[in-house]
mmCIF file of C-alpha atoms in Angstrom:
data_model
loop_
_atom_site.group_PDB
_atom_site.id
_atom_site.type_symbol
_atom_site.label_atom_id
_atom_site.label_comp_id
_atom_site.label_asym_id
_atom_site.label_seq_id
_atom_site.Cartn_x
_atom_site.Cartn_y
_atom_site.Cartn_z
ATOM 1 C CA UNK A 19 -0.057 0.082 -0.004
ATOM 2 C CA UNK A 20 0.868 3.694 -0.090
ATOM 3 C CA UNK A 21 3.382 4.855 2.572
ATOM 4 C CA UNK A 22 3.922 8.497 3.818
ATOM 5 C CA UNK A 23 7.139 9.137 5.624
ATOM 6 C CA UNK A 24 6.958 11.870 8.294
ATOM 7 C CA UNK A 25 10.280 13.418 9.892
ATOM 8 C CA UNK A 26 11.176 14.110 12.699
ATOM 9 C CA UNK A 27 9.179 11.948 14.785
ATOM 10 C CA UNK A 28 9.928 14.116 17.774
ATOM 11 C CA UNK A 29 11.543 17.583 18.294
ATOM 12 C CA UNK A 30 12.209 19.702 21.176
ATOM 13 C CA UNK A 31 12.909 23.403 20.367
ATOM 14 C CA UNK A 32 13.514 26.519 22.181
ATOM 15 C CA UNK A 33 10.927 29.290 22.177
ATOM 16 C CA UNK A 34 11.476 31.735 19.344
ATOM 17 C CA UNK A 35 13.114 29.271 17.005
ATOM 18 C CA UNK A 36 11.822 27.610 13.724
ATOM 19 C CA UNK A 37 11.131 23.996 13.188
ATOM 20 C CA UNK A 38 10.682 22.183 9.870
ATOM 21 C CA UNK A 39 8.512 18.935 9.579
ATOM 22 C CA UNK A 40 8.912 16.765 6.415
ATOM 23 C CA UNK A 41 6.167 14.691 4.904
ATOM 24 C CA UNK A 42 7.130 12.376 1.745
ATOM 25 C CA UNK A 43 5.068 10.187 0.006
ATOM 26 C CA UNK A 44 7.256 7.222 -0.929
ATOM 27 C CA UNK A 45 5.693 5.120 -3.592
ATOM 28 C CA UNK A 46 3.171 7.243 -5.034
ATOM 29 C CA UNK A 47 2.751 11.055 -6.022
ATOM 30 C CA UNK A 48 0.550 13.267 -3.984
ATOM 31 C CA UNK A 49 -0.790 16.235 -5.788
ATOM 32 C CA UNK A 50 -2.536 17.029 -2.306
ATOM 33 C CA UNK A 51 -1.153 16.619 1.131
ATOM 34 C CA UNK A 52 -2.839 17.874 4.548
ATOM 35 C CA UNK A 53 -1.625 18.872 7.662
ATOM 36 C CA UNK A 54 -3.253 18.264 10.934
ATOM 37 C CA UNK A 55 -2.557 19.244 14.480
ATOM 38 C CA UNK A 56 -3.500 17.040 17.315
ATOM 39 C CA UNK A 57 -3.583 18.236 21.039
ATOM 40 C CA UNK A 58 -3.606 15.698 23.800
ATOM 41 C CA UNK A 59 -6.811 13.573 24.022
ATOM 42 C CA UNK A 60 -8.416 15.793 21.166
ATOM 43 C CA UNK A 61 -9.309 15.120 17.628
ATOM 44 C CA UNK A 62 -7.107 15.871 14.442
ATOM 45 C CA UNK A 63 -7.803 19.484 13.460
ATOM 46 C CA UNK A 64 -7.028 20.312 9.782
ATOM 47 C CA UNK A 65 -4.637 23.222 9.473
ATOM 48 C CA UNK A 66 -4.214 23.480 5.741
ATOM 49 C CA UNK A 67 -4.249 21.685 2.674
ATOM 50 C CA UNK A 68 -1.156 21.757 0.452
ATOM 51 C CA UNK A 69 -1.208 21.590 -3.564
ATOM 52 C CA UNK A 70 1.987 20.834 -5.388
ATOM 53 C CA UNK A 71 3.177 23.825 -6.941
ATOM 54 C CA UNK A 72 0.541 26.345 -5.719
ATOM 55 C CA UNK A 73 0.046 28.147 -2.361
ATOM 56 C CA UNK A 74 -1.491 26.305 0.458
ATOM 57 C CA UNK A 75 -5.151 26.633 1.732
ATOM 58 C CA UNK A 76 -5.193 27.253 5.428
ATOM 59 C CA UNK A 77 -8.337 26.721 7.641
ATOM 60 C CA UNK A 78 -9.888 29.327 9.377
ATOM 61 C CA UNK A 79 -7.939 30.521 12.467
ATOM 62 C CA UNK A 80 -4.659 29.027 11.282
ATOM 63 C CA UNK A 81 -1.904 31.726 11.003
ATOM 64 C CA UNK A 82 -0.275 31.258 7.522
ATOM 65 C CA UNK A 83 2.791 33.474 8.585
ATOM 66 C CA UNK A 84 3.206 31.166 11.544
ATOM 67 C CA UNK A 85 2.804 27.843 9.879
ATOM 68 C CA UNK A 86 4.684 27.855 6.516
ATOM 69 C CA UNK A 87 3.814 25.078 4.120
ATOM 70 C CA UNK A 88 5.582 24.258 1.169
ATOM 71 C CA UNK A 89 4.583 21.566 -1.474
ATOM 72 C CA UNK A 90 7.557 21.925 -4.029
ATOM 73 C CA UNK A 91 7.158 18.494 -5.540
ATOM 74 C CA UNK A 92 4.703 15.630 -5.977
ATOM 75 C CA UNK A 93 6.332 13.653 -3.386
ATOM 76 C CA UNK A 94 7.356 16.298 -0.543
ATOM 77 C CA UNK A 95 5.575 18.593 1.797
ATOM 78 C CA UNK A 96 7.054 20.677 4.390
ATOM 79 C CA UNK A 97 5.636 22.409 7.535
ATOM 80 C CA UNK A 98 7.580 25.007 9.167
ATOM 81 C CA UNK A 99 6.411 26.255 12.565
ATOM 82 C CA UNK A 100 8.028 29.733 12.721
ATOM 83 C CA UNK A 101 9.145 31.538 16.088
ATOM 84 C CA UNK A 102 7.688 28.665 18.001
ATOM 85 C CA UNK A 103 5.987 29.140 21.370
ATOM 86 C CA UNK A 104 5.054 26.717 24.042
ATOM 87 C CA UNK A 105 1.447 26.809 22.828
ATOM 88 C CA UNK A 106 2.504 25.305 19.621
ATOM 89 C CA UNK A 107 3.597 22.182 21.165
ATOM 90 C CA UNK A 108 1.567 19.497 19.727
ATOM 91 C CA UNK A 109 1.255 16.292 17.548
ATOM 92 C CA UNK A 110 1.494 17.287 13.815
ATOM 93 C CA UNK A 111 0.467 14.872 11.202
ATOM 94 C CA UNK A 112 0.631 14.827 7.497
ATOM 95 C CA UNK A 113 -1.639 13.124 4.993
ATOM 96 C CA UNK A 114 -1.389 12.296 1.471
ATOM 97 C CA UNK A 115 -4.362 11.582 -0.751
ATOM 98 C CA UNK A 116 -3.913 8.887 -3.352
ATOM 99 C CA UNK A 117 -6.686 7.807 -6.088
ATOM 100 C CA UNK A 118 -5.965 4.088 -5.198
ATOM 101 C CA UNK A 119 -5.503 4.114 -1.501
ATOM 102 C CA UNK A 120 -7.514 7.177 -0.107
ATOM 103 C CA UNK A 121 -5.725 8.998 2.684
ATOM 104 C CA UNK A 122 -2.512 7.719 3.923
ATOM 105 C CA UNK A 123 -1.074 9.292 7.250
ATOM 106 C CA UNK A 124 2.445 10.096 8.215
ATOM 107 C CA UNK A 125 3.543 8.751 11.426
ATOM 108 C CA UNK A 126 3.468 12.192 13.078
ATOM 109 C CA UNK A 127 5.702 14.607 14.677
ATOM 110 C CA UNK A 128 5.604 15.355 18.354
ATOM 111 C CA UNK A 129 6.713 19.010 18.923
ATOM 112 C CA UNK A 130 7.653 20.384 22.294
ATOM 113 C CA UNK A 131 8.581 23.825 22.683
ATOM 114 C CA UNK A 132 10.401 24.923 25.820
ATOM 115 C CA UNK B 22 -16.045 24.004 6.603
ATOM 116 C CA UNK B 23 -17.484 20.759 7.433
ATOM 117 C CA UNK B 24 -18.673 20.031 11.150
ATOM 118 C CA UNK B 25 -18.456 16.546 12.463
ATOM 119 C CA UNK B 26 -19.888 15.518 15.665
ATOM 120 C CA UNK B 27 -19.113 12.106 17.279
ATOM 121 C CA UNK B 28 -20.701 10.442 20.223
ATOM 122 C CA UNK B 29 -20.085 9.211 22.763
ATOM 123 C CA UNK B 30 -16.796 10.615 23.778
ATOM 124 C CA UNK B 31 -16.032 7.321 25.983
ATOM 125 C CA UNK B 32 -17.540 3.799 25.769
ATOM 126 C CA UNK B 33 -16.785 0.857 27.761
ATOM 127 C CA UNK B 34 -18.095 -2.528 26.975
ATOM 128 C CA UNK B 35 -17.656 -6.159 28.031
ATOM 129 C CA UNK B 36 -15.618 -8.354 25.934
ATOM 130 C CA UNK B 37 -17.761 -10.206 23.429
ATOM 131 C CA UNK B 38 -20.511 -7.122 23.181
ATOM 132 C CA UNK B 39 -21.003 -4.784 20.636
ATOM 133 C CA UNK B 40 -19.948 -1.331 20.408
ATOM 134 C CA UNK B 41 -21.646 1.312 18.456
ATOM 135 C CA UNK B 42 -20.349 4.862 17.663
ATOM 136 C CA UNK B 43 -22.306 7.622 15.954
ATOM 137 C CA UNK B 44 -21.348 10.539 13.932
ATOM 138 C CA UNK B 45 -23.269 13.371 12.241
ATOM 139 C CA UNK B 46 -21.959 15.924 9.635
ATOM 140 C CA UNK B 47 -23.181 19.172 8.355
ATOM 141 C CA UNK B 48 -22.357 19.475 4.673
ATOM 142 C CA UNK B 49 -24.595 17.777 2.277
ATOM 143 C CA UNK B 50 -22.094 17.585 -0.306
ATOM 144 C CA UNK B 51 -19.626 15.335 1.914
ATOM 145 C CA UNK B 52 -19.257 12.106 -0.128
ATOM 146 C CA UNK B 53 -16.670 9.874 1.697
ATOM 147 C CA UNK B 54 -16.678 8.754 5.195
ATOM 148 C CA UNK B 55 -13.702 6.960 6.712
ATOM 149 C CA UNK B 56 -13.382 5.522 10.403
ATOM 150 C CA UNK B 57 -9.951 5.702 11.971
ATOM 151 C CA UNK B 58 -8.526 3.769 14.926
ATOM 152 C CA UNK B 59 -5.791 5.595 16.868
ATOM 153 C CA UNK B 60 -3.429 4.064 19.411
ATOM 154 C CA UNK B 61 -1.685 6.424 21.645
ATOM 155 C CA UNK B 62 0.993 8.500 20.103
ATOM 156 C CA UNK B 63 0.404 6.628 16.623
ATOM 157 C CA UNK B 64 -0.958 7.617 13.280
ATOM 158 C CA UNK B 65 -4.741 6.813 12.773
ATOM 159 C CA UNK B 66 -5.300 3.738 10.877
ATOM 160 C CA UNK B 67 -8.175 3.345 8.556
ATOM 161 C CA UNK B 68 -10.297 0.396 9.422
ATOM 162 C CA UNK B 69 -13.480 0.864 7.181
ATOM 163 C CA UNK B 70 -14.939 3.631 5.041
ATOM 164 C CA UNK B 71 -18.004 4.071 2.913
ATOM 165 C CA UNK B 72 -19.049 6.429 0.102
ATOM 166 C CA UNK B 73 -22.154 8.452 -0.191
ATOM 167 C CA UNK B 74 -23.730 5.995 -2.832
ATOM 168 C CA UNK B 75 -23.701 2.923 -0.257
ATOM 169 C CA UNK B 76 -25.739 2.734 2.816
ATOM 170 C CA UNK B 77 -23.976 -0.148 4.344
ATOM 171 C CA UNK B 78 -20.741 -1.990 4.399
ATOM 172 C CA UNK B 79 -19.355 -4.628 6.548
ATOM 173 C CA UNK B 80 -15.873 -6.098 7.093
ATOM 174 C CA UNK B 81 -15.678 -9.064 9.397
ATOM 175 C CA UNK B 82 -16.594 -7.786 12.902
ATOM 176 C CA UNK B 83 -16.931 -3.885 11.734
ATOM 177 C CA UNK B 84 -19.715 -2.404 10.041
ATOM 178 C CA UNK B 85 -20.654 1.022 8.911
ATOM 179 C CA UNK B 86 -24.001 2.460 7.931
ATOM 180 C CA UNK B 87 -24.746 5.848 6.305
ATOM 181 C CA UNK B 88 -27.807 7.866 6.387
ATOM 182 C CA UNK B 89 -27.475 10.608 3.777
ATOM 183 C CA UNK B 90 -30.892 12.029 4.401
ATOM 184 C CA UNK B 91 -30.261 12.389 8.106
ATOM 185 C CA UNK B 92 -26.554 13.202 7.520
ATOM 186 C CA UNK B 93 -25.466 10.592 10.089
ATOM 187 C CA UNK B 94 -23.253 7.450 9.986
ATOM 188 C CA UNK B 95 -22.419 4.900 12.521
ATOM 189 C CA UNK B 96 -19.768 2.414 13.226
ATOM 190 C CA UNK B 97 -20.497 -0.885 14.851
ATOM 191 C CA UNK B 98 -18.021 -3.315 16.258
ATOM 192 C CA UNK B 99 -19.368 -6.844 17.147
ATOM 193 C CA UNK B 100 -17.783 -9.480 19.351
ATOM 194 C CA UNK B 101 -15.587 -6.945 20.761
ATOM 195 C CA UNK B 102 -11.973 -8.031 22.039
ATOM 196 C CA UNK B 103 -9.646 -6.222 24.198
ATOM 197 C CA UNK B 104 -7.432 -5.279 21.353
ATOM 198 C CA UNK B 105 -10.254 -3.203 20.007
ATOM 199 C CA UNK B 106 -9.602 -0.694 22.717
ATOM 200 C CA UNK B 107 -8.353 2.547 21.240
ATOM 201 C CA UNK B 108 -9.508 5.911 20.192
ATOM 202 C CA UNK B 109 -11.868 5.840 17.166
ATOM 203 C CA UNK B 110 -12.476 8.828 14.797
ATOM 204 C CA UNK B 111 -14.887 9.297 12.175
ATOM 205 C CA UNK B 112 -14.302 11.693 9.344
ATOM 206 C CA UNK B 113 -16.116 13.266 6.461
ATOM 207 C CA UNK B 114 -14.483 14.514 3.178
ATOM 208 C CA UNK B 115 -16.281 17.381 1.624
ATOM 209 C CA UNK B 116 -16.614 18.140 -2.113
ATOM 210 C CA UNK B 117 -13.425 20.154 -1.830
ATOM 211 C CA UNK B 118 -11.641 17.005 -0.874
ATOM 212 C CA UNK B 119 -10.832 18.102 2.805
ATOM 213 C CA UNK B 120 -11.203 15.635 5.494
ATOM 214 C CA UNK B 121 -12.686 16.636 8.708
ATOM 215 C CA UNK B 122 -12.483 14.482 11.938
ATOM 216 C CA UNK B 123 -15.102 13.936 14.717
ATOM 217 C CA UNK B 124 -14.032 14.576 18.261
ATOM 218 C CA UNK B 125 -13.068 10.935 18.786
ATOM 219 C CA UNK B 126 -14.515 7.985 21.093
ATOM 220 C CA UNK B 127 -12.256 6.395 23.513
ATOM 221 C CA UNK B 128 -13.441 2.653 23.500
ATOM 222 C CA UNK B 129 -12.630 0.442 26.371
ATOM 223 C CA UNK B 130 -13.102 -3.182 26.094
ATOM 224 C CA UNK B 131 -13.029 -4.861 29.517
ATOM 225 C CA UNK B 132 -11.818 -8.605 29.586
#
């Protein structure tokens, strides 16, 4: 089946620094990738939809300048959390949509901002 | 965007009993409804899905029903086992191909 690789799996950073999370589709081309955030014991909240070669579409309430999304190729999308603060600490998961397998999720990245 | 509500938030059943989780959605254009099982700290795993042109789908002990008119869909797990214990999320895909999740149900199967 389809595989989506997400790195890093966990990261600890200092407040004010930026963190980049990568999401790769390993055996298929993903025109569209999605980024979710999940707080402890809560649901996955869609942050943005990333389309290859174009600007991401952000959900209401998600700061575009804070969560930079780049989808430069059909197999790679990145999420950069800029000027991270402790309230940005969360579990971030990407998902890629494939016509054959539907939605395939990455393994997630646990971000802790100290 | 789409609003997906899920009930109950927690559910405890005795091993062997059935478990039912219900979801409602708001966008009548939503056309795809997957269910995911998520274990702590891990990615959601698709367990079953249904499309809007189908009313019911079954896969061994798991079944999903969809009522488009009422805009609700349900997950049914029969003969529950301890390994079924996890958090389950329903989701709805809108016409724009965005997937919105329900709030989750923590299922505990008591041996």
